[in-house]
Amino acid sequence: MAILAALLAVLFSAGAAQASTAQADHTIRATPSASRGPDAAPPAPQASCTARNVSHYDAWTGRTWPRDWVCGNRAGAPLYGCASFIAACPVIGWIDTSSSWFVCWGRGAWHNGGNNVWYYTMGDRVAPGQEVQHAWGFIPAVDVWTSTDPWPGMTECNIP
């Protein structure tokens, strides 16, 4: 049983939920999981996502996302400017936590997860020179701990 638990922990690592706090300009900033607020969702179960009615203003696209989903993910995973690994879509930031919120999914380049699903979120850190995107970007589904992609009920992004 201990071996199975260790294997599951490696395969589906999930930590505390990534909380968010509103700023004066209504931009939602991602904050590390250690500073969870009282209204933060509990940690997402392994290989699943938990829907919340939490609104996020996306300064990159000018959209407000009325809902998010908290999912486990690979801590330290890079975010890309679009759902692809091409040079026109560089790394724009990183997710430092092992559980984060995502507002939607989109189709893009195939990745090591065996599909072309990518999830959209605001990262914890912005890559130098990429401040214009305000840390909003895509992460390949292989780095998000879901049992199926796209996650059922999650909004499709429709971001060019």
mmCIF file of C-alpha atoms in Angstrom:
data_model
loop_
_atom_site.group_PDB
_atom_site.id
_atom_site.type_symbol
_atom_site.label_atom_id
_atom_site.label_comp_id
_atom_site.label_asym_id
_atom_site.label_seq_id
_atom_site.Cartn_x
_atom_site.Cartn_y
_atom_site.Cartn_z
ATOM 1 C CA MET A 1 0.000 0.000 0.000
ATOM 2 C CA ALA A 2 2.860 2.384 0.827
ATOM 3 C CA ILE A 3 4.410 1.756 -2.599
ATOM 4 C CA LEU A 4 1.083 2.531 -4.316
ATOM 5 C CA ALA A 5 0.701 5.724 -2.291
ATOM 6 C CA ALA A 6 4.242 6.790 -3.206
ATOM 7 C CA LEU A 7 3.622 6.092 -6.904
ATOM 8 C CA LEU A 8 0.373 8.063 -6.854
ATOM 9 C CA ALA A 9 2.090 10.944 -5.082
ATOM 10 C CA VAL A 10 4.746 11.077 -7.810
ATOM 11 C CA LEU A 11 2.252 10.752 -10.679
ATOM 12 C CA PHE A 12 -0.419 13.065 -9.348
ATOM 13 C CA SER A 13 1.368 15.517 -7.088
ATOM 14 C CA ALA A 14 -1.051 18.164 -5.776
ATOM 15 C CA GLY A 15 -0.598 20.796 -3.099
ATOM 16 C CA ALA A 16 -2.445 23.652 -1.518
ATOM 17 C CA ALA A 17 -4.746 25.759 -3.671
ATOM 18 C CA GLN A 18 -3.384 28.859 -5.304
ATOM 19 C CA ALA A 19 -5.309 31.819 -3.991
ATOM 20 C CA SER A 20 -5.818 35.165 -5.622
ATOM 21 C CA THR A 21 -6.220 38.671 -4.310
ATOM 22 C CA ALA A 22 -7.836 41.614 -6.067
ATOM 23 C CA GLN A 23 -5.805 44.725 -6.736
ATOM 24 C CA ALA A 24 -7.143 48.285 -6.992
ATOM 25 C CA ASP A 25 -7.260 48.058 -10.804
ATOM 26 C CA HIS A 26 -9.282 44.811 -10.563
ATOM 27 C CA THR A 27 -6.375 42.771 -11.860
ATOM 28 C CA ILE A 28 -6.201 39.439 -10.111
ATOM 29 C CA ARG A 29 -2.693 38.507 -9.101
ATOM 30 C CA ALA A 30 -1.681 34.934 -8.438
ATOM 31 C CA THR A 31 -0.231 34.388 -4.988
ATOM 32 C CA PRO A 32 1.734 31.453 -3.629
ATOM 33 C CA SER A 33 -0.234 28.679 -1.976
ATOM 34 C CA ALA A 34 1.236 29.475 1.430
ATOM 35 C CA SER A 35 -0.837 32.671 1.601
ATOM 36 C CA ARG A 36 -4.279 31.091 1.085
ATOM 37 C CA GLY A 37 -7.095 33.416 2.091
ATOM 38 C CA PRO A 38 -10.265 32.428 3.959
ATOM 39 C CA ASP A 39 -12.261 32.165 0.692
ATOM 40 C CA ALA A 40 -9.667 30.032 -1.116
ATOM 41 C CA ALA A 41 -10.797 26.633 -2.330
ATOM 42 C CA PRO A 42 -9.506 23.559 -0.563
ATOM 43 C CA PRO A 43 -6.762 21.670 -2.371
ATOM 44 C CA ALA A 44 -7.998 20.013 -5.553
ATOM 45 C CA PRO A 45 -8.203 16.227 -5.340
ATOM 46 C CA GLN A 46 -5.496 14.417 -7.291
ATOM 47 C CA ALA A 47 -6.242 14.073 -11.019
ATOM 48 C CA SER A 48 -9.304 16.318 -10.820
ATOM 49 C CA CYS A 49 -10.303 19.965 -10.779
ATOM 50 C CA THR A 50 -12.695 21.853 -8.497
ATOM 51 C CA ALA A 51 -14.898 24.566 -10.045
ATOM 52 C CA ARG A 52 -15.287 27.889 -8.220
ATOM 53 C CA ASN A 53 -17.334 31.000 -8.952
ATOM 54 C CA VAL A 54 -14.288 33.254 -8.670
ATOM 55 C CA SER A 55 -13.823 36.076 -11.180
ATOM 56 C CA HIS A 56 -10.443 37.008 -12.705
ATOM 57 C CA TYR A 57 -9.707 40.044 -14.861
ATOM 58 C CA ASP A 58 -7.240 39.178 -17.618
ATOM 59 C CA ALA A 59 -5.288 42.345 -18.438
ATOM 60 C CA TRP A 60 -3.661 40.607 -21.440
ATOM 61 C CA THR A 61 -6.923 39.902 -23.321
ATOM 62 C CA GLY A 62 -9.142 42.465 -21.577
ATOM 63 C CA ARG A 63 -11.581 39.705 -20.606
ATOM 64 C CA THR A 64 -13.093 38.897 -17.257
ATOM 65 C CA TRP A 65 -13.359 35.192 -16.567
ATOM 66 C CA PRO A 66 -16.348 34.589 -14.237
ATOM 67 C CA ARG A 67 -15.270 31.145 -13.056
ATOM 68 C CA ASP A 68 -12.118 29.144 -12.439
ATOM 69 C CA TRP A 69 -11.109 25.551 -11.771
ATOM 70 C CA VAL A 70 -8.471 24.605 -9.195
ATOM 71 C CA CYS A 71 -6.339 21.692 -10.386
ATOM 72 C CA GLY A 72 -3.128 20.074 -9.303
ATOM 73 C CA ASN A 73 -0.186 20.845 -11.572
ATOM 74 C CA ARG A 74 3.567 20.503 -11.924
ATOM 75 C CA ALA A 75 5.205 23.138 -9.726
ATOM 76 C CA GLY A 76 7.692 25.193 -11.716
ATOM 77 C CA ALA A 77 5.916 24.520 -15.024
ATOM 78 C CA PRO A 78 6.414 27.194 -17.695
ATOM 79 C CA LEU A 79 3.568 29.183 -19.237
ATOM 80 C CA TYR A 80 3.662 29.967 -22.950
ATOM 81 C CA GLY A 81 2.373 32.981 -24.895
ATOM 82 C CA CYS A 82 0.084 30.684 -26.891
ATOM 83 C CA ALA A 83 -0.747 26.989 -26.964
ATOM 84 C CA SER A 84 2.436 26.029 -28.802
ATOM 85 C CA PHE A 85 6.181 25.529 -28.415
ATOM 86 C CA ILE A 86 7.071 27.661 -31.469
ATOM 87 C CA ALA A 87 9.422 30.636 -31.201
ATOM 88 C CA ALA A 88 6.517 33.085 -31.637
ATOM 89 C CA CYS A 89 5.074 31.691 -28.361
ATOM 90 C CA PRO A 90 7.917 32.018 -25.851
ATOM 91 C CA VAL A 91 7.837 31.157 -22.165
ATOM 92 C CA ILE A 92 6.106 34.163 -20.558
ATOM 93 C CA GLY A 93 6.200 33.003 -16.945
ATOM 94 C CA TRP A 94 5.973 30.113 -14.509
ATOM 95 C CA ILE A 95 3.561 28.467 -12.087
ATOM 96 C CA ASP A 96 5.413 27.978 -8.810
ATOM 97 C CA THR A 97 2.662 26.213 -6.861
ATOM 98 C CA SER A 98 1.562 22.584 -7.191
ATOM 99 C CA SER A 99 -2.126 23.515 -7.295
ATOM 100 C CA SER A 100 -3.387 26.451 -9.345
ATOM 101 C CA TRP A 101 -6.530 27.943 -10.856
ATOM 102 C CA PHE A 102 -7.275 27.789 -14.559
ATOM 103 C CA VAL A 103 -9.983 29.742 -16.389
ATOM 104 C CA CYS A 104 -10.253 27.811 -19.661
ATOM 105 C CA TRP A 105 -8.675 25.388 -22.103
ATOM 106 C CA GLY A 106 -7.747 25.549 -25.770
ATOM 107 C CA ARG A 107 -6.311 23.332 -28.488
ATOM 108 C CA GLY A 108 -2.770 23.848 -29.702
ATOM 109 C CA ALA A 109 0.407 21.903 -30.316
ATOM 110 C CA TRP A 110 0.636 18.231 -29.408
ATOM 111 C CA HIS A 111 2.717 17.602 -26.274
ATOM 112 C CA ASN A 112 4.029 14.672 -24.218
ATOM 113 C CA GLY A 113 0.590 14.177 -22.646
ATOM 114 C CA GLY A 114 -0.578 12.621 -25.901
ATOM 115 C CA ASN A 115 -3.052 15.351 -26.801
ATOM 116 C CA ASN A 116 -3.225 19.000 -27.899
ATOM 117 C CA VAL A 117 -5.111 20.452 -24.912
ATOM 118 C CA TRP A 118 -3.619 23.458 -23.120
ATOM 119 C CA TYR A 119 -4.949 25.262 -20.016
ATOM 120 C CA TYR A 120 -4.950 29.047 -19.539
ATOM 121 C CA THR A 121 -4.073 30.791 -16.273
ATOM 122 C CA MET A 122 -2.098 33.590 -14.671
ATOM 123 C CA GLY A 123 1.341 32.493 -13.516
ATOM 124 C CA ASP A 124 3.168 33.283 -10.317
ATOM 125 C CA ARG A 125 6.197 34.806 -12.042
ATOM 126 C CA VAL A 126 6.691 36.721 -15.283
ATOM 127 C CA ALA A 127 9.642 35.956 -17.555
ATOM 128 C CA PRO A 128 11.984 38.926 -18.130
ATOM 129 C CA GLY A 129 10.766 40.983 -21.085
ATOM 130 C CA GLN A 130 7.296 39.375 -21.054
ATOM 131 C CA GLU A 131 5.591 41.799 -18.662
ATOM 132 C CA VAL A 132 3.097 42.880 -21.359
ATOM 133 C CA GLN A 133 1.179 39.588 -20.904
ATOM 134 C CA HIS A 134 0.766 40.187 -17.159
ATOM 135 C CA ALA A 135 1.781 36.510 -16.550
ATOM 136 C CA TRP A 136 -1.279 35.155 -18.433
ATOM 137 C CA GLY A 137 -0.456 32.151 -20.567
ATOM 138 C CA PHE A 138 -0.953 28.533 -21.549
ATOM 139 C CA ILE A 139 0.360 25.354 -19.941
ATOM 140 C CA PRO A 140 0.238 22.003 -21.762
ATOM 141 C CA ALA A 141 -2.237 19.520 -20.256
ATOM 142 C CA VAL A 142 0.623 17.123 -19.509
ATOM 143 C CA ASP A 143 1.564 19.517 -16.660
ATOM 144 C CA VAL A 144 -1.979 19.688 -15.204
ATOM 145 C CA TRP A 145 -3.140 16.698 -13.151
ATOM 146 C CA THR A 146 -6.445 15.788 -14.791
ATOM 147 C CA SER A 147 -7.881 12.363 -15.519
ATOM 148 C CA THR A 148 -9.310 13.583 -18.846
ATOM 149 C CA ASP A 149 -8.552 16.499 -21.170
ATOM 150 C CA PRO A 150 -10.156 18.892 -21.616
ATOM 151 C CA TRP A 151 -11.549 18.901 -18.094
ATOM 152 C CA PRO A 152 -15.363 18.367 -18.247
ATOM 153 C CA GLY A 153 -17.342 21.582 -17.765
ATOM 154 C CA MET A 154 -14.332 23.874 -18.138
ATOM 155 C CA THR A 155 -14.810 26.751 -20.578
ATOM 156 C CA GLU A 156 -13.092 26.643 -23.974
ATOM 157 C CA CYS A 157 -10.842 29.712 -24.311
ATOM 158 C CA ASN A 158 -11.329 30.850 -27.902
ATOM 159 C CA ILE A 159 -8.217 32.998 -27.574
ATOM 160 C CA PRO A 160 -6.396 33.445 -30.895
#
